[in-house]
Each structure stands twice: as structure tokens, then as C-alpha cells.
Short mmCIF file of C-alpha atoms in Angstrom, two decimals:
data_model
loop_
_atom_site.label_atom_id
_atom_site.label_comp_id
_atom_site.label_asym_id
_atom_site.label_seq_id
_atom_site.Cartn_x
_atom_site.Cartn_y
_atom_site.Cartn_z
CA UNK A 1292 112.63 89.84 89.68
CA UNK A 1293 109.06 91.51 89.64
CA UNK A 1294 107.00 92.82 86.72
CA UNK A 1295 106.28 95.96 86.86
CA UNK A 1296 104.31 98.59 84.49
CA UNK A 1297 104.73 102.34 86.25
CA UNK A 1298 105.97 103.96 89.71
CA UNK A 1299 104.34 106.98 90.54
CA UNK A 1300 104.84 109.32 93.20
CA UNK A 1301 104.17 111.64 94.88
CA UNK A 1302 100.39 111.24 94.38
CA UNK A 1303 97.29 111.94 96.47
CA UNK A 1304 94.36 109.62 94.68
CA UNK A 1305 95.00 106.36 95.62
CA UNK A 1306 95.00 106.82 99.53
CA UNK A 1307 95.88 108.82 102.57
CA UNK A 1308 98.53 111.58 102.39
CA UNK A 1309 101.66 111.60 99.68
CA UNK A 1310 102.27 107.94 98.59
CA UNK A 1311 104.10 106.78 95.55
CA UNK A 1312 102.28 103.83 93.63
CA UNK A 1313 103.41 100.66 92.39
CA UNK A 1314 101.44 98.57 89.11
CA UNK A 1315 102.23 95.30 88.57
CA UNK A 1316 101.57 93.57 85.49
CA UNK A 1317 99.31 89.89 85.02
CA UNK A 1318 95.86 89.45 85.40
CA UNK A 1319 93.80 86.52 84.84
CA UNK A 1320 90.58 87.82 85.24
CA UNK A 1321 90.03 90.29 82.04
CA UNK A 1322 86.63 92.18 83.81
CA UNK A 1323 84.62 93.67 81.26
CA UNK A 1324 85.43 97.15 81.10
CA UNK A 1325 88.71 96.87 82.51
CA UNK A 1326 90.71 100.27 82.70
CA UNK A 1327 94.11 98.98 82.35
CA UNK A 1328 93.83 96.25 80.16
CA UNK A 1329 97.31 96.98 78.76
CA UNK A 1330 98.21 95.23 82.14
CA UNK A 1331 96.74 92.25 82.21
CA UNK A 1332 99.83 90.04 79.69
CA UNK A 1333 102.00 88.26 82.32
CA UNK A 1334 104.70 89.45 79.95
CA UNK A 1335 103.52 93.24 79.69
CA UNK A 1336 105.61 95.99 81.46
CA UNK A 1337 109.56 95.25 82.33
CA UNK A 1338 111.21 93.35 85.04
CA UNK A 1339 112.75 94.65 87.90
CA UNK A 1340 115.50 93.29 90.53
CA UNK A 1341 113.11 93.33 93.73
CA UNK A 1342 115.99 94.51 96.23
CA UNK A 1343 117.16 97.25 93.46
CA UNK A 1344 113.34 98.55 93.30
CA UNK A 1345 112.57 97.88 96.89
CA UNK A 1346 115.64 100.18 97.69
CA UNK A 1347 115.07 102.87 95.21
CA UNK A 1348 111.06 103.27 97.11
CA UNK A 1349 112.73 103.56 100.76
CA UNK A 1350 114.74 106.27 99.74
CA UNK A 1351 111.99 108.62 98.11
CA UNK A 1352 111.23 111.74 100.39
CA UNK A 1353 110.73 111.59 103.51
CA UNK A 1354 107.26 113.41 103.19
CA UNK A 1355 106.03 110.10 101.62
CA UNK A 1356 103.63 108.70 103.90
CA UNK A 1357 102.71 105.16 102.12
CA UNK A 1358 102.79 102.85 99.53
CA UNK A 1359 99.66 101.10 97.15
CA UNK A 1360 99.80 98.52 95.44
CA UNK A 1361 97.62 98.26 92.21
CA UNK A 1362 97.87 96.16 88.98
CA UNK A 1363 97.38 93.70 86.97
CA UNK A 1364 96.73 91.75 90.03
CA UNK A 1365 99.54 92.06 92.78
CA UNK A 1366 99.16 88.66 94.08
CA UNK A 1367 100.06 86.82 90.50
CA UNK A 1368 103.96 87.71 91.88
CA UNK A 1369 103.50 86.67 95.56
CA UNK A 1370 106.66 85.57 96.14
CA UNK A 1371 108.50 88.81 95.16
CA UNK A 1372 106.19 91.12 96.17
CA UNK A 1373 106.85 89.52 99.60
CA UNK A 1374 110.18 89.88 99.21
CA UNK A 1375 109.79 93.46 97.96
CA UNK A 1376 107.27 94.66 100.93
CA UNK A 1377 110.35 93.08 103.34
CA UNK A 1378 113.03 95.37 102.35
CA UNK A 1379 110.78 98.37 102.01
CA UNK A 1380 109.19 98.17 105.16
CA UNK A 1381 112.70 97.55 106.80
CA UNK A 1382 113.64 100.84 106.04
CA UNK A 1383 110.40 102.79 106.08
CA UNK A 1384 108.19 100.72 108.83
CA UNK A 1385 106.47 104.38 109.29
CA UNK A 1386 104.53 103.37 105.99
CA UNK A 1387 101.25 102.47 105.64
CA UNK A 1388 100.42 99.81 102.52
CA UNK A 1389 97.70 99.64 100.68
CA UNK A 1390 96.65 96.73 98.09
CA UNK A 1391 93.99 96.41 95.63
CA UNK A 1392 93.28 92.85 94.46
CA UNK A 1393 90.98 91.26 92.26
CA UNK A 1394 90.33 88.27 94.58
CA UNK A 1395 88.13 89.06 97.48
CA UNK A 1396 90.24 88.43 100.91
CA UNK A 1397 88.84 84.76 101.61
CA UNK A 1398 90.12 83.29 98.19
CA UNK A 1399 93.03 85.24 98.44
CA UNK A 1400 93.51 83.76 102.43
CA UNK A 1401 93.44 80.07 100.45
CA UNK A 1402 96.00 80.81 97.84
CA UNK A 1403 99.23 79.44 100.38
CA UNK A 1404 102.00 80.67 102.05
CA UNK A 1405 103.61 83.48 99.63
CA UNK A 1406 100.50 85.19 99.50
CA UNK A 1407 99.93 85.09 103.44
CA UNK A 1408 103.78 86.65 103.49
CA UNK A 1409 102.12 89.81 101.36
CA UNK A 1410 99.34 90.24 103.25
CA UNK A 1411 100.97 90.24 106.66
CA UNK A 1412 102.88 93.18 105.78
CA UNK A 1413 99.75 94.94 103.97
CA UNK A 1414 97.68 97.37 106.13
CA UNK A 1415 94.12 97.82 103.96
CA UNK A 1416 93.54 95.77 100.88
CA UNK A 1417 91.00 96.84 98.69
CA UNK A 1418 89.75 93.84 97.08
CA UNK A 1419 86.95 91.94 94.64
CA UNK A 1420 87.16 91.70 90.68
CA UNK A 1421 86.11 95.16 88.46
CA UNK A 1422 82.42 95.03 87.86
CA UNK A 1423 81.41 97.57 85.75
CA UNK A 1424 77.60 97.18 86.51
CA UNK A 1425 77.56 97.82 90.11
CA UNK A 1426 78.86 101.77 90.26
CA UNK A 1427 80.86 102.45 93.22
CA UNK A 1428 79.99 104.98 96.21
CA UNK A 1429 83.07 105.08 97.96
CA UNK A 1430 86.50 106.77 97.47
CA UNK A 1431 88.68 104.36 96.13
CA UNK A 1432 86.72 101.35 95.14
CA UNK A 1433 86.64 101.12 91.06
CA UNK A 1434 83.05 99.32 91.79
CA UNK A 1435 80.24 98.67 94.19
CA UNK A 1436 81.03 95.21 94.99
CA UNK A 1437 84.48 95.50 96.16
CA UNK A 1438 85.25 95.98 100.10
CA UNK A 1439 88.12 97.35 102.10
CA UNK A 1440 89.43 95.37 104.73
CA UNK A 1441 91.84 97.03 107.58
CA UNK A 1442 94.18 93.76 108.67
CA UNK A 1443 96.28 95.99 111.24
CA UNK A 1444 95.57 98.52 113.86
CA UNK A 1445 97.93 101.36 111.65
CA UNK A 1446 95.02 99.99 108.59
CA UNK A 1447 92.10 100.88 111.28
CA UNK A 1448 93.40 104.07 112.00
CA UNK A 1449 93.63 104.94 108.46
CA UNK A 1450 89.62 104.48 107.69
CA UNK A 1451 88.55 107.79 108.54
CA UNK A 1452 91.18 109.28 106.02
CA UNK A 1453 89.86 106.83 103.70
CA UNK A 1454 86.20 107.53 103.89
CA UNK A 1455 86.84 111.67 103.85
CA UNK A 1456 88.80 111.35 100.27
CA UNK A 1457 87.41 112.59 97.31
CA UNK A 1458 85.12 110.07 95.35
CA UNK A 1459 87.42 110.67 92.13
CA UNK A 1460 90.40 112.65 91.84
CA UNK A 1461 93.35 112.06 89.67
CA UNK A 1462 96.53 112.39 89.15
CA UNK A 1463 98.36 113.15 85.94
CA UNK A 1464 102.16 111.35 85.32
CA UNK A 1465 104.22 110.31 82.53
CA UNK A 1466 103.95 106.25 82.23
CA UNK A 1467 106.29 103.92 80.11
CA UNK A 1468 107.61 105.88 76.88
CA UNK A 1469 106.17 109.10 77.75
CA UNK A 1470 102.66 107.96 77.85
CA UNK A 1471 100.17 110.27 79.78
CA UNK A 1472 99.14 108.20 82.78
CA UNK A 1473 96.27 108.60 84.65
CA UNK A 1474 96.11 107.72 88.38
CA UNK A 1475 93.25 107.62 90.22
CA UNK A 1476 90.31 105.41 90.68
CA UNK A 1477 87.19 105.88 88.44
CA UNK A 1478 85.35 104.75 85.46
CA UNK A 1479 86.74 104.02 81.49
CA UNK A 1480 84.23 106.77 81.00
CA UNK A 1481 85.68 109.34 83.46
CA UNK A 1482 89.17 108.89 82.49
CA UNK A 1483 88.55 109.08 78.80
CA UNK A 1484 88.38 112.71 78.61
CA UNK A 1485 91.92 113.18 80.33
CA UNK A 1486 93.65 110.74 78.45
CA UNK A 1487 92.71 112.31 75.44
CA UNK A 1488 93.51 115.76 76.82
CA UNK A 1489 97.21 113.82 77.61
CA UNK A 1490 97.59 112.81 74.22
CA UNK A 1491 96.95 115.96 72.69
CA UNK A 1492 99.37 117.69 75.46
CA UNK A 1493 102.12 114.84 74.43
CA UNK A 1494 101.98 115.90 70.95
CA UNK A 1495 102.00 119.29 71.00
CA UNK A 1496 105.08 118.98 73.35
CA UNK A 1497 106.80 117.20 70.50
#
């Protein structure tokens, strides 16, 4: 089983082309400023059979292009994840992955063997802890601080996608219970606005 919070897809902000978007839940690291803090319990969100999930994201459209990976932090459920990025990538080795973790690449190189099993199958992971004093200047990084690294040659072709995205852009979804969900990289103070348009949206609807 993996932990999950939300699957989106298809969605444009959170790398190249149509990808659909996976959050798991757990996080350790509670960075001030944090703009999913619902995600950080280890017992937030619902579990989910990996080879049931990992099935169901292989057979979305065929105009999907990739997969990210966001959180919580990913790398809290190694071992399934793994097991997860396995069976997907059997089916759809055409995809590109993408990872954001709050460990920067070295630490995350030290944590063993089930994290090593993620990364080989991961083509750019976006990583480093949320720090809300160091504003970011690229597309996709929630701060200044945190790096992309390209670990295959399908990862290096993907950079000049990556650096020609939009700074911010969202997406708007429906999350767990109907919740508006916001999807995109970019400040607690950007994303404010939309989630209260959301809510305001959601109950008019009702």
C-alpha cells in the first residue's frame, strides 16, 4: 500500500506537456510556510494498493506525456513508490518522471537501497526543503534554494522545456471531498486568492 492525498491529471503546471500528478502524504520537515501542510501526518490522505494505482496511471490517455511526483515527501514511502514507478513505467516507458523532494539529492543518495530503486527510475528531481525566505526565479522551484537535477539523458532533454515554462501557472481540480485544489507551484500568498475564489465556487455549486 501507498499513501496518497490527490491524482490529478491532465495538468500543465508541474512540468513538460500533459502529465497527471501524484501527492503523497508524510513529511517530517514542517518548513515554515508550508503550502500543503494538510500533507505532512504520515496518516493523512488514504491508502492505496500500489499495483491497483500503478495500473489505473498506465491506462490514462495516451496524450499523457509524464508523471510528477509531489508530496508530503515522496521518499518517506520508498519502498512502494519503487514498486509503483516499476509497474507504471512497464507499461508507459515513453514517460518522463519528475520528483520533488525535500532532501537535497546527496542526503537523499545516503538514505539506502529503496530510495536508490526510486530514483533510478526518476528522470529530474526537483529537490531541497521549502524556504520561504529565499523567493524562487525559476519555473517550478517553490524556492530559491532548491535545484533540479536531470539523472537520465530523457531528464537532459527535458531542461529546455523546463526552463521555457511559465514562472507560475496553475491548475484548478477537485481534491479529496470536493475540495478546490490548486496545482501549481508558487507562494501561500499567490495561491490564497484562488483558493478562496474555489471555496466560494464550491458553495455556490451546492
Amino acid at each position: 500500500m501507498i499513501r496518497i492525498f490527490a491524482v490529478a491529471h491532465p495538468v500543465r503546471s508541474l512540468g513538460p506537456g500533459l502529465r497527471v500528478a501524484v501527492w503523497t502524504t508524510g513529511c517530517f520537515r514542517d518548513c515554515p510556510g508550508c503550502i500543503s501542510p494538510e500533507l505532512q501526518p504520515l496518516n493523512a490522505g488514504r491508502p492505496a494498493p500500489v499495483d491497483v494505482l500503478a495500473r489505473k496511471l498506465a491506462g490514462l490517455s495516451a496524450d499523457i506525456e509524464g508523471l510528477t511526483l509531489s508530496g508530503g515527501e515522496p521518499l518517506i514511502q520508498a519502498e512502494p513508490l519503487g514498486r509503483l514507478l516499476q509497474i507504471v513505467l512497464d507499461r508507459r516507458p515513453e514517460w518522463n518522471i519528475l520528483l520533488y523532494t525535500g532532501y537535497t539529492l546527496e542526503e537523499a543518495l545516503a538514505l539506502g537501497a529503496d530510495v536508490q530503486n526510486v530514483l533510478d527510475r526518476v528522470d529530474v528531481v526537483i529537490d531541497g526543503p521549502y524556504r520561504k525566505e529565499q523567493p524562487s526565479r525559476r519555473p517550478l522551484a517553490g524556492s530559491g534554494n532548491q535545484r533540479f537535477h536531470f539523472l537520465t539523458d530523457k531528464g537532459k532533454n527535458l531542461a529546455p522545456q523546463l526552463a521555457s515554462m511559465n514562472r507560475v501557472r496553475y491548475d484548478l481540480g477537485l481534491g479529496p471531498g470536493g475540495q478546490g485544489l490548486v496545482v501549481g507551484v508558487g507562494s501561500g500568498e499567490a495561491r490564497s486568492p484562488i483558493q478562496e475564489w474555489l471555496k466560494t465556487f464550491s458553495a455556490s455549486d451546492s
